[in-house]
Coordinates of C-alpha atoms and ligand atoms in Angstrom, one line a residue:
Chain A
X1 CA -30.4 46.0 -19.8
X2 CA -29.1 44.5 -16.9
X3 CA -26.0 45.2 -15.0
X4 CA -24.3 42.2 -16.5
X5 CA -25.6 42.6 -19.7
X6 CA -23.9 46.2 -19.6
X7 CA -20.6 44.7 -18.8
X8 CA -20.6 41.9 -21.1
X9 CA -22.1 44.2 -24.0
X10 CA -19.3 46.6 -23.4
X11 CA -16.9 44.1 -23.3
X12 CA -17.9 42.6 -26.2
X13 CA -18.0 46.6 -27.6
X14 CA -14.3 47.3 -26.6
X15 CA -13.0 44.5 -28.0
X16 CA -14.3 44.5 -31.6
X17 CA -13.4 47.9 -32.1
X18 CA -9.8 47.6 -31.1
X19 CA -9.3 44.4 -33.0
X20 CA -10.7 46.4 -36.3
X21 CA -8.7 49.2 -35.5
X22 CA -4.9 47.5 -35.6
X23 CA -4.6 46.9 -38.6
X24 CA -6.1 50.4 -40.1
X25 CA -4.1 52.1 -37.9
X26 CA -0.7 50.1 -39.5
X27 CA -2.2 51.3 -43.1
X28 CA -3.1 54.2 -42.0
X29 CA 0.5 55.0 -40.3
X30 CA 2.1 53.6 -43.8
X31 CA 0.0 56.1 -45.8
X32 CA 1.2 59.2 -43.5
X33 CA 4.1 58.6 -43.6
X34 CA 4.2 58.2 -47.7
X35 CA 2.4 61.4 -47.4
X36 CA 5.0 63.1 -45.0
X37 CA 7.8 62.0 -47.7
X38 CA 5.8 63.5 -50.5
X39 CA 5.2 66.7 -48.8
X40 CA 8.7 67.0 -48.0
X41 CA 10.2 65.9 -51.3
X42 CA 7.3 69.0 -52.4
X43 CA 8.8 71.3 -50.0
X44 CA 12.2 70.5 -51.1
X45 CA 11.8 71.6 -54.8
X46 CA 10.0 74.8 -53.8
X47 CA 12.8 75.5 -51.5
X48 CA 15.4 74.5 -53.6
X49 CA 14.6 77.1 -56.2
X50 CA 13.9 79.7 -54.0
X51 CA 17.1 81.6 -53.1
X52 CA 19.5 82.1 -51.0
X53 CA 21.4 79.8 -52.3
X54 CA 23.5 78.3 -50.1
X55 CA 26.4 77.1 -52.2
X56 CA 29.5 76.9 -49.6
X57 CA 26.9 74.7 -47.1
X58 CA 26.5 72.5 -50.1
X59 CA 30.4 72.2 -51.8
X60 CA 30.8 71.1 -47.6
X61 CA 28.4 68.5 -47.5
X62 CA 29.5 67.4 -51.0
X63 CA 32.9 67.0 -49.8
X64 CA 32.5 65.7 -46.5
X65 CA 29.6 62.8 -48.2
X66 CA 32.8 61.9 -50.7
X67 CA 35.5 62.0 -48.3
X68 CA 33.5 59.9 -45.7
X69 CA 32.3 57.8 -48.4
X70 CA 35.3 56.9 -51.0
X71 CA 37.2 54.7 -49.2
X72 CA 34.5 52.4 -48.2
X73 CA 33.2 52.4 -52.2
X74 CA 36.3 51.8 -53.1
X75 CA 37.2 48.6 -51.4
X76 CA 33.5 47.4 -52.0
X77 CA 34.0 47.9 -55.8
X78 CA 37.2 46.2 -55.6
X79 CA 35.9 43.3 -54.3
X80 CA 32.7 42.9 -56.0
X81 CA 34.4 43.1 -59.6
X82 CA 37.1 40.6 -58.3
X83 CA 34.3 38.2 -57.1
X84 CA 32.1 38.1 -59.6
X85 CA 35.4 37.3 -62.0
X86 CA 36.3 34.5 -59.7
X87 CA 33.2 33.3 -59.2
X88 CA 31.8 33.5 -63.6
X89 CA 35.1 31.6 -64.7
X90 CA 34.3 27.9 -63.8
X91 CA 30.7 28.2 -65.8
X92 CA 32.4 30.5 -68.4
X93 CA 35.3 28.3 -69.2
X94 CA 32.8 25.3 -69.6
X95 CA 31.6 26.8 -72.4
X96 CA 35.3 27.6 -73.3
X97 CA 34.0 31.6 -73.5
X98 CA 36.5 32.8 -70.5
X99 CA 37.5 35.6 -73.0
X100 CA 33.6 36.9 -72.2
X101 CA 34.4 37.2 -68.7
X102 CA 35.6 41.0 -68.9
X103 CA 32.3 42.2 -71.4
X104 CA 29.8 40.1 -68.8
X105 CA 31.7 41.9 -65.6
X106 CA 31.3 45.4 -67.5
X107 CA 28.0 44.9 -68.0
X108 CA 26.8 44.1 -65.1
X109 CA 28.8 46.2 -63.3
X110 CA 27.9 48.9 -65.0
X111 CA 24.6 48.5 -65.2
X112 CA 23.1 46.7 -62.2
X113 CA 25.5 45.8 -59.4
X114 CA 27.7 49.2 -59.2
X115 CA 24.9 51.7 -58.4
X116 CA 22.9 49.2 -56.2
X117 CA 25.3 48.2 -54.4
X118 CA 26.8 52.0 -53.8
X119 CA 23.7 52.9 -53.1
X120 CA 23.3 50.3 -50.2
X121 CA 26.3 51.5 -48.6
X122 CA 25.7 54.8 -49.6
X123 CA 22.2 54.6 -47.6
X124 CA 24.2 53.2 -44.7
X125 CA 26.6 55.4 -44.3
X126 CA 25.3 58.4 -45.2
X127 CA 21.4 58.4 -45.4
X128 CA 22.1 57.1 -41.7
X129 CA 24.4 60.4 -40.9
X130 CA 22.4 62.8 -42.3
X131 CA 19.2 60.8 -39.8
X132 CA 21.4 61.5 -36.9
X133 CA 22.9 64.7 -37.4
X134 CA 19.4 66.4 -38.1
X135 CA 17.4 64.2 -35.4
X136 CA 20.4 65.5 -33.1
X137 CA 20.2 69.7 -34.6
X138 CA 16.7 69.0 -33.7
X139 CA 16.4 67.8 -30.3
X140 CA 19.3 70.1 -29.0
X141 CA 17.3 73.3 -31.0
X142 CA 19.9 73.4 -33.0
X143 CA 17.3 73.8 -36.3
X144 CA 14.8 76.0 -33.7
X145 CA 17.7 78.5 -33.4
X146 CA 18.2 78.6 -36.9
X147 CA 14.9 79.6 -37.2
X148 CA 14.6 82.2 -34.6
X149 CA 17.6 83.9 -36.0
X150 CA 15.6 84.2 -39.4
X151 CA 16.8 81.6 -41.0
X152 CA 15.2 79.4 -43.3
X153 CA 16.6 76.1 -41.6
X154 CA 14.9 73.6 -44.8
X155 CA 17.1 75.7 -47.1
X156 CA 20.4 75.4 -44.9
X157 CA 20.1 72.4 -43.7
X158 CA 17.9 70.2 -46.4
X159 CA 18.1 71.7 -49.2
X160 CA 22.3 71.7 -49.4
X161 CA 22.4 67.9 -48.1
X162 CA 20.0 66.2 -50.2
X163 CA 21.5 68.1 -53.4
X164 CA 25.1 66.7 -51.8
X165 CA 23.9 63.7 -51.8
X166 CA 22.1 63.5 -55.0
X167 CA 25.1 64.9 -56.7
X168 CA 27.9 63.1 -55.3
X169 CA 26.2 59.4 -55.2
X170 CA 26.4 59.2 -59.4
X171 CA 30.3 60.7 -58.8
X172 CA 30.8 57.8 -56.5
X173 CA 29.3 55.1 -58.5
X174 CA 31.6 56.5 -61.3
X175 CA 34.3 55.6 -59.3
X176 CA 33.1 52.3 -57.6
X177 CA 32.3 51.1 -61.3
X178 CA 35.9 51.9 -62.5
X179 CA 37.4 50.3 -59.3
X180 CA 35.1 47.2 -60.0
X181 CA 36.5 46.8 -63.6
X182 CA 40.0 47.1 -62.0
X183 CA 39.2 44.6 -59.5
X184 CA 37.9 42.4 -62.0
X185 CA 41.3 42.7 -64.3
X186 CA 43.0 41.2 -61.3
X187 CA 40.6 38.5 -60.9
X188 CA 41.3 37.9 -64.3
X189 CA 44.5 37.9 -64.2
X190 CA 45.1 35.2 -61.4
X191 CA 44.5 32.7 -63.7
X192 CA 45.3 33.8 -66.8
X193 CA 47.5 36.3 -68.5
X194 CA 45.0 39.3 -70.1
X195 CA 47.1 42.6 -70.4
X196 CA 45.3 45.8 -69.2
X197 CA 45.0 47.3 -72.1
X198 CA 42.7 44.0 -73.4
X199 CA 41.0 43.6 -70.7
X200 CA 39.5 47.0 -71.1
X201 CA 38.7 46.6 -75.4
X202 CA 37.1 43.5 -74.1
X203 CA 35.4 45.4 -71.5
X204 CA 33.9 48.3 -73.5
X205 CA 33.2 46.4 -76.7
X206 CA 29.6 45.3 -75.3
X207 CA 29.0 48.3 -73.3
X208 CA 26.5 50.7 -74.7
X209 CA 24.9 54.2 -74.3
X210 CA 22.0 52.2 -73.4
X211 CA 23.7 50.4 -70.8
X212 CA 25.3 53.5 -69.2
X213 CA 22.8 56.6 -69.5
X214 CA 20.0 54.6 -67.4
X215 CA 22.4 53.4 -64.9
X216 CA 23.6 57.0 -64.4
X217 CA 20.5 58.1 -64.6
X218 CA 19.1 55.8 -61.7
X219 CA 22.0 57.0 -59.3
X220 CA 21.0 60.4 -59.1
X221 CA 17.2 59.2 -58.3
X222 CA 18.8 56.6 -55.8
X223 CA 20.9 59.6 -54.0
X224 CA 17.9 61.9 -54.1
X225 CA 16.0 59.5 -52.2
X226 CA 18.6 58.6 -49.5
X227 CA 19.0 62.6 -49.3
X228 CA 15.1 63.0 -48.7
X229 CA 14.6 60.4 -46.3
X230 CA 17.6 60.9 -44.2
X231 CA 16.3 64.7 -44.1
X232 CA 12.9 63.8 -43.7
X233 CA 13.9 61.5 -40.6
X234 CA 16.0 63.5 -39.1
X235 CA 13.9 66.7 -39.8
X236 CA 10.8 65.4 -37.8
X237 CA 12.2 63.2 -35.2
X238 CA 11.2 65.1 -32.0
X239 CA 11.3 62.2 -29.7
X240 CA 14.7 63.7 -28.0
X241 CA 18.0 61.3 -27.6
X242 CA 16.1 58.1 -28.6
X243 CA 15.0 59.6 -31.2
X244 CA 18.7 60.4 -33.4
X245 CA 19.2 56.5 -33.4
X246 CA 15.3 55.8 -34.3
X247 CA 16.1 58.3 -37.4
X248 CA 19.7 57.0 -37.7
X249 CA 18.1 53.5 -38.3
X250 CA 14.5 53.7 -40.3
X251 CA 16.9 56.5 -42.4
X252 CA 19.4 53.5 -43.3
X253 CA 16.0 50.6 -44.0
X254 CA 13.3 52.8 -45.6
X255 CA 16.4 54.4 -47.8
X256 CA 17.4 51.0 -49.0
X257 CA 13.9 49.8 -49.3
X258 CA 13.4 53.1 -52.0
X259 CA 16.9 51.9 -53.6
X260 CA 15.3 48.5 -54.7
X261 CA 12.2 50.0 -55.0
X262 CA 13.7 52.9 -58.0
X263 CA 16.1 50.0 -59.1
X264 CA 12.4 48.0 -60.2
X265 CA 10.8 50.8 -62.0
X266 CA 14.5 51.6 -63.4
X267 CA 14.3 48.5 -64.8
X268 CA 10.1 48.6 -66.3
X269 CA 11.0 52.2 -67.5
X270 CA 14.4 51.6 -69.4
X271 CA 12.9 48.0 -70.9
X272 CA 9.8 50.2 -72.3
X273 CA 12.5 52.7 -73.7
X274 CA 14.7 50.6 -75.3
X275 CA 12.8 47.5 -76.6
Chain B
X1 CA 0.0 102.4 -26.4
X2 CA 1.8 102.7 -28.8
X3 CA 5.5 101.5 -27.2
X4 CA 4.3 98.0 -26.6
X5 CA 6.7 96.1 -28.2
X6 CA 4.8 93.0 -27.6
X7 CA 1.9 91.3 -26.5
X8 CA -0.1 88.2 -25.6
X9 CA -3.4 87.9 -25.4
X10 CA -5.0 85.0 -23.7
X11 CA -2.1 82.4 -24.4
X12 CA -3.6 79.1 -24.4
X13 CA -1.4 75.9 -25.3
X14 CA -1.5 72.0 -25.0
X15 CA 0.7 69.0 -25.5
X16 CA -1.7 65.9 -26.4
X17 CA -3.9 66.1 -23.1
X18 CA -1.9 68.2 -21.0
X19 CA -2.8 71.8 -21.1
X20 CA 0.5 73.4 -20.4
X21 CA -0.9 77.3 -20.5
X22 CA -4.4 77.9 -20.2
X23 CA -4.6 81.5 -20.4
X24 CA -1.5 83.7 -20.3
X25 CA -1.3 87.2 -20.6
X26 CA 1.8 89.5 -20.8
X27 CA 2.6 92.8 -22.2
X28 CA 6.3 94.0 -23.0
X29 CA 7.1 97.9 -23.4
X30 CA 9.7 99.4 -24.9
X31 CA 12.7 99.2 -23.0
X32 CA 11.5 97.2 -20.3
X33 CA 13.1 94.2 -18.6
X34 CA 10.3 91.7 -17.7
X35 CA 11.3 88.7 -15.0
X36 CA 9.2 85.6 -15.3
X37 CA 9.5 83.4 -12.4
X38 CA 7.5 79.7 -12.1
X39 CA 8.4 76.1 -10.8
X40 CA 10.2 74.0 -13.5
X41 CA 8.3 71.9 -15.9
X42 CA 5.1 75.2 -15.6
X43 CA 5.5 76.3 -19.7
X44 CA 7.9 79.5 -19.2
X45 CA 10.3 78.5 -22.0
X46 CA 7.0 76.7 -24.3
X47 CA 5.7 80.6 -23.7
X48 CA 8.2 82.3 -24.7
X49 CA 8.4 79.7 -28.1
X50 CA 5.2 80.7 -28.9
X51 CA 6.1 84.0 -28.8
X52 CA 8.4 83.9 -31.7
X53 CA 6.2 81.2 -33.1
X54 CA 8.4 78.3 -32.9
X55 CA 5.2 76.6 -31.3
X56 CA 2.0 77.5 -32.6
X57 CA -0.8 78.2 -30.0
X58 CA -3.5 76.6 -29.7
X59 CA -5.3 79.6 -28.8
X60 CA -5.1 83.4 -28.1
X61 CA -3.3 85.9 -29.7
X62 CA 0.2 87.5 -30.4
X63 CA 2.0 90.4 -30.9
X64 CA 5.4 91.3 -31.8
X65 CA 6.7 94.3 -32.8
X66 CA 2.7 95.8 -33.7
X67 CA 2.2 92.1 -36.5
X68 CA -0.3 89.8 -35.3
X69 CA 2.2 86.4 -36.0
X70 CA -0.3 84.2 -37.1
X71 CA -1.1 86.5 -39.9
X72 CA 2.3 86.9 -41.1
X73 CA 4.1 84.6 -43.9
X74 CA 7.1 83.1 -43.7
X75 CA 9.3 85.6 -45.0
X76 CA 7.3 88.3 -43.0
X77 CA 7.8 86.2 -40.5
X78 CA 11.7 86.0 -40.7
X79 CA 12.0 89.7 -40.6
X80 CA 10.1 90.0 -37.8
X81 CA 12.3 87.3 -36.0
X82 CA 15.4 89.2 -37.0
X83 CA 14.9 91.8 -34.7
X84 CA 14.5 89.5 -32.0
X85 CA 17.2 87.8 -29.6
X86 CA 16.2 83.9 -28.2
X87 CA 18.6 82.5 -25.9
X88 CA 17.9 78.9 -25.5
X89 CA 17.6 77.4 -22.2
X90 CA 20.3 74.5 -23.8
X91 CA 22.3 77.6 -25.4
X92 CA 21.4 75.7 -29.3
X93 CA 24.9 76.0 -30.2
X94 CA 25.6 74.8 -33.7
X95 CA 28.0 72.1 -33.0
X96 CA 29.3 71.4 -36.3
X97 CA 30.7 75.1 -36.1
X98 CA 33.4 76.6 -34.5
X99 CA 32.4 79.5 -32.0
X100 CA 33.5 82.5 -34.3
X101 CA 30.9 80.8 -37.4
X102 CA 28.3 80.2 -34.5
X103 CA 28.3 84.3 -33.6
X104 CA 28.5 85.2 -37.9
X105 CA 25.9 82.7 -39.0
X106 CA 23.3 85.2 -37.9
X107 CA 24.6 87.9 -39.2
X108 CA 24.2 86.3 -43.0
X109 CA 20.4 86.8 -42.7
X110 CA 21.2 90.7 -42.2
X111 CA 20.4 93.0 -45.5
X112 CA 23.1 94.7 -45.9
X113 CA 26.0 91.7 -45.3
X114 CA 29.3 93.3 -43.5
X115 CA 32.9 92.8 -44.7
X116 CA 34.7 89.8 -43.1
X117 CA 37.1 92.9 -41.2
X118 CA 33.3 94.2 -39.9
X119 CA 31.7 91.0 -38.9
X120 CA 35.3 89.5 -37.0
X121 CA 35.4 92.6 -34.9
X122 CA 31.4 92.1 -33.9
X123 CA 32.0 88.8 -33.1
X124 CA 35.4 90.0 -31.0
X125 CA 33.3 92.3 -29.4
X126 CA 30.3 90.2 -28.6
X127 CA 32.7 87.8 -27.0
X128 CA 34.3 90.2 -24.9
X129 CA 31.3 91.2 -23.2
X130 CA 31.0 87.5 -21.8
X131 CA 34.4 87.6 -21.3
X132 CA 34.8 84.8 -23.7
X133 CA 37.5 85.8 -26.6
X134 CA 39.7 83.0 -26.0
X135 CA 37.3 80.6 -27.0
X136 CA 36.9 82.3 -30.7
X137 CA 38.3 79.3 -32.3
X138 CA 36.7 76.2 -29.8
X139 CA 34.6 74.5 -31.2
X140 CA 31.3 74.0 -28.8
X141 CA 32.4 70.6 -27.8
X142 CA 35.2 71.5 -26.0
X143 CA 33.1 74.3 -24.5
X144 CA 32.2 73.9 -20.1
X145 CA 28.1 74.3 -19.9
X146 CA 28.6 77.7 -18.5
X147 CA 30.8 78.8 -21.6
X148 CA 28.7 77.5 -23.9
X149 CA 25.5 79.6 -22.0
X150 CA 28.0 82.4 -22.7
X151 CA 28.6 81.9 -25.8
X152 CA 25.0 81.5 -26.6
X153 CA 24.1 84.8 -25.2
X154 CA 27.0 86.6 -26.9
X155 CA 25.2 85.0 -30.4
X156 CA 21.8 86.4 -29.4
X157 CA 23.3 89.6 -28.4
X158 CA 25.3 90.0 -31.8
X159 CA 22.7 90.7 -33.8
X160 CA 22.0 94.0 -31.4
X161 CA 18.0 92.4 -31.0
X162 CA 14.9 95.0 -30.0
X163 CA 13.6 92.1 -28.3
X164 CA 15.3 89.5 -26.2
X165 CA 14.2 86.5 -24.9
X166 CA 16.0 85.5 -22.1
X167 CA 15.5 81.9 -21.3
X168 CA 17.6 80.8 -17.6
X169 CA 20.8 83.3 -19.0
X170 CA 22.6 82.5 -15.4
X171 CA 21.3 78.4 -15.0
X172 CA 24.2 76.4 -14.0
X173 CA 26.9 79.3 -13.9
X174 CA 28.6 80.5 -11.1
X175 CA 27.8 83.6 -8.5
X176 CA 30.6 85.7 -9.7
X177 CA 29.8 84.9 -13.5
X178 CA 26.0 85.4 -12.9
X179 CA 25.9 88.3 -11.6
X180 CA 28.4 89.5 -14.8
X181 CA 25.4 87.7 -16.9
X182 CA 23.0 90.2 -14.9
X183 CA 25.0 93.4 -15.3
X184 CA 25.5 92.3 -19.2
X185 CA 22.0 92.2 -19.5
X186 CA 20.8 95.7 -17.8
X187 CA 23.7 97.4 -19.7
X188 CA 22.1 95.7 -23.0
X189 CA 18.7 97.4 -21.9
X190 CA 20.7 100.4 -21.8
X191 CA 22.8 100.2 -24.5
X192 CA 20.3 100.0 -27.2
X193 CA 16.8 101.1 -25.4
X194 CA 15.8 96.9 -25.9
X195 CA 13.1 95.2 -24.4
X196 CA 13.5 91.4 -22.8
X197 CA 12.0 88.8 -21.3
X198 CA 13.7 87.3 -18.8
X199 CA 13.2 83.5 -17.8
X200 CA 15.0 82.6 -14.4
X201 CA 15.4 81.1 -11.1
X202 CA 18.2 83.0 -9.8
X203 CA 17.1 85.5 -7.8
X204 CA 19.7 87.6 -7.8
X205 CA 19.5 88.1 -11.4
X206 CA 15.8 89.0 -11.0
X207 CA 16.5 91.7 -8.2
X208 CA 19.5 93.0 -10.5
X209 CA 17.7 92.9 -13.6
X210 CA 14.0 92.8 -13.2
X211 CA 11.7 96.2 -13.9
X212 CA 8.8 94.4 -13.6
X213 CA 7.7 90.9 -12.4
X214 CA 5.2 87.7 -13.1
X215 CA 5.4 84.6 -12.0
X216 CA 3.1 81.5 -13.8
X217 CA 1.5 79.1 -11.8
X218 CA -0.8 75.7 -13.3
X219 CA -1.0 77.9 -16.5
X220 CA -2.1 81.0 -15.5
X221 CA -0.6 84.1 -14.4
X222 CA -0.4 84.1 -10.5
X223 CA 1.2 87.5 -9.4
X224 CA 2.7 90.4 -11.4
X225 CA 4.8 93.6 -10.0
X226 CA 7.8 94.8 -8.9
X227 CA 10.7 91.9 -7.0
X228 CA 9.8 94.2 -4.5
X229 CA 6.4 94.1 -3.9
X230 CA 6.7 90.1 -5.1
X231 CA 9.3 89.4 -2.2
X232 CA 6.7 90.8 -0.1
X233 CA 3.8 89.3 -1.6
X234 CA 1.5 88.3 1.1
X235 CA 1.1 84.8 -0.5
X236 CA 3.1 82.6 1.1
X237 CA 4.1 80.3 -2.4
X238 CA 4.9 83.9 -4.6
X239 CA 6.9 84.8 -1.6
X240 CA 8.8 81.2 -1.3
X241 CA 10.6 82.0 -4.6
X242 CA 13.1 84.7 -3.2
X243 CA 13.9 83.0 -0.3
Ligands
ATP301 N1 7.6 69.8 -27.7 C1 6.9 69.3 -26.6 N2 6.2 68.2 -26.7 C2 5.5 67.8 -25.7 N3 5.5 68.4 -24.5 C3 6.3 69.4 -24.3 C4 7.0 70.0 -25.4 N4 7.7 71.1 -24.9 C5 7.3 71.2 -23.6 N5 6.5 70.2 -23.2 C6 5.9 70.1 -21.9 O1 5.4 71.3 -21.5 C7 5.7 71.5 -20.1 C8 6.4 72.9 -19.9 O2 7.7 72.8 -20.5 P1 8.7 74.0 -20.4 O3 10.0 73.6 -21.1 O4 8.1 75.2 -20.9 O5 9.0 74.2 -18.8 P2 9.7 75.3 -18.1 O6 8.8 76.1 -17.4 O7 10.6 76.1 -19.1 O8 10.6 74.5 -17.1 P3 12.2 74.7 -16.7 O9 12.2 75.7 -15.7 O10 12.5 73.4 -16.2 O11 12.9 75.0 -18.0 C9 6.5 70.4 -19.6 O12 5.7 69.6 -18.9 C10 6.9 69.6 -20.9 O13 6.8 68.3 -20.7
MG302 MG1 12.5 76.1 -19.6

């Protein structure tokens, strides 16, 4: 071979290589870090029935997630319940079935709109906190020191926030979906003339069990999810300063990606059940 | 020998490509106050990580308090660390707690758990010996870099360690306060018969302090004895160091 040849053939030999290799290594990233969450989740439930138990870490977290949390659910629930109102009456009243306005807002409330749309903010505000206060432990060696002292750091720090989070996201939705209905009574109300205690008979008369126990259920998987990959981004990041807002961030979009993600299968899964 | 209270054995570790430690040996007796000099950025504070296995090695083999570390499990493991004191270079304060549930959070990993009455008067005392008991109710945000160094040590201390790992105690402190920080740490040594490992540039601290010196240099170990003989050394880059 001569000289030229050589170049050329490694040329040709550098290139092909690298050009197969991008998008493996995209897949291939993907699939780690689907692993990494898995493991992690693993780790979790081992840890989490393995004392100590840490149960003051945890009643903090849980009251610091619903005190940071409440009043932004609260004004999001309002408003989504008074939209939706406002915005069902023209088609409703065509049909002269305005009186259905309350049992259609319930419903989907209830069962749809309320815990995704929690969730959403839930996964910004939170799963995006719990990213950065962990990415943060971990690049000052916060977690390290933990560790050195002999103490389990997972079990501290993990195990009490995701179980905070899991917990208090279904007490939240609770309360977004009751603010919702309220808001939705006003809505209601600026056209017409519904008492409260009507509004609500109309309300509950279509809800069911059925409508309610998957939606509940659903919001404890959505806030063990934004729990786990909060954790799981904080937990690893090890890329220093840069890397509490990289954790912040992918915390807040892969979080919300698993929200719609559960929401789907919620919906296969309960449709399997109940048909 | 039986009062080695821990040992390394051919240390090697790397980040990615760059070998950090290529071969590192270092023995620590029983009562012994061991001063480990090196230019910044040279793997002191990734050593002494591996030696409470907060970074595994890539190869070689450790020692600490007669367990082989890689053999242990976890919960061996945490015992183990429980009788050992790390003071981080960055003091790792927990910043979501005030300084009085910095000093008791390790205490909670401690067998037998105190009263509250026992643990506030450890963590009075503690703070007292960095001169510090003002500050019980700070949180470390409102802490100066040098109080928070303080505070740091007076958590590593509390737990009243057979093993301390001192990682730059006096960094970024003044004279008067440094050489407090020096005197602390020989009247620890005293106090409780502990060994340490001690990780500084300030020479003073090292003559104050020091029983026995090393410094590190492109991985390996360079020189070893007393700050005596090192201040004398005839090589010219050991001897730069104290001047
Ligand atoms: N977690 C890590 N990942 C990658 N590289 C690291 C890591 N920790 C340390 N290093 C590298 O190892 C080398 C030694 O770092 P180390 O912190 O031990 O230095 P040092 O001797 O303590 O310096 P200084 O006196 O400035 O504290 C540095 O070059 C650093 O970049
Ligand atoms: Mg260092």
């Amino acid at each position: 071979m001569s000289k030229d040849d050589q170049i050329l053939h490694s040329a040709v030999a550098g290139k092909a290589p690298a050009k197969e290799e991008a998008s493996p290594s995209a897949f291939k990233l993907f699939f780690e870090e689907v692993a990494g969450i898995a493991q992690f989740t693993g780790h979790f439930f081992r840890e989490l029935i393995k004392p100590p138990y840490e149960f003051k870490e945890f009643a903090k977290q849980a009251y610091l997630i619903g005190y940071k949390t409440l009043p932004l659910v609260g004004i999001t629930g309002f408003i989504m319940g008074l939209v939706l109102t406002i915005q069902s009456r023209p088609t409703l009243s065509e049909f002269g079935a305005e009186s259905w306005i309350p049992a259609m807002v319930s419903v989907s409330i209830v069962r749809e709109i309320g815990p995704v749309i929690t969730a959403l903010i839930f996964a910004g505000k939170v799963g995006s906190g719990i990213g950065a206060e962990l990415a943060s432990m971990k690049v000052t060696e916060q977690i390290d020191a933990m560790e050195v002292s002999g103490i389990n750091p997972f079990n501290y720090v993990v195990v009490t926030r995701v179980m905070a989070a899991m917990l208090m996201l279904p007490v939240l939705v609770i309360i977004s979906d009751a603010i919702g209905l309220y808001g939705s009574y006003v809505g209601v109300n600026i056209k017409g003339d519904v008492s409260f205690h009507l509004y609500f008979l109309q309300a509950f008369e279509k809800l069911e069990f059925a409508d309610v126990i998957p939606a509940t259920i659903k919001t404890f998987v959505f806030g063990l999810a934004i729990g786990i990959i909060g954790c799981f981004k904080g937990y690893n990041s090890n890329k220093g300063t840069e890397g509490v807002g990289e954790a912040a961030n992918s915390a807040v979009v892969i979080g919300s990606l698993c929200v719609f993600i559960i929401d789907m299968i919620a919906v296969q899964v309960t449709t399997l059940i109940y048909n | 020998m039986e009062d080695i209270v821990a040992e390394i054995k051919h240390l090697k570790k790397s980040f990615g490509t760059k070998e950090v430690l290529k071969d590192i040996s270092v023995t620590l007796k029983k009562g012994e106050n061991l001063v480990i000099l090196g230019k910044s950025g040279t793997g002191k504070s990734v050593l002494i990580k591996c030696l409470v296995g907060l970074l595994a090695p890539d190869g070689g083999e450790i020692t600490l308090l007669g367990k082989n570390i890689a053999e242990l499990k976890d919960d061996e493991l945490n015992e183990v660390r429980k009788k050992i004191g790390f003071l981080f270079q960055s003091a790792a304060l927990y910043d979501s707690m005030t300084v009085r549930e910095n000093l008791v959070f390790p205490l909670r990993g401690l067998k037998e758990k105190g009263s509250k009455e026992d643990n506030e008067k450890l963590v009075r005392e503690a703070l007292q010996n960095v001169g510090l008991e003002e500050a019980i109710d700070k949180m470390p945000s409102e802490l100066s870099g040098g109080m928070r160094k303080r505070v740091g040590l007076a958590r590593t201390l509390i737990m009243k360690p057979e093993i301390i790992l001192y990682d730059e105690p006096t960094t970024g402190l003044d004279p008067i306060t440094s050489k407090e920080i020096s005197q602390l740490i020989l009247d620890v040594q005293k106090k409780y018969n502990a060994a340490a490992i001690i990780i500084t540039h300030d020479v003073e601290c090292a003559r104050i302090t020091a029983n026995r010196m090393m410094v590190i240099k492109n991985g390996i170990t360079a020189a070893e004895g007393t700050f005596k003989e090192l201040s004398n050394s005839e090589d010219e880059w050991v001897r730069s160091f104290f001047q």
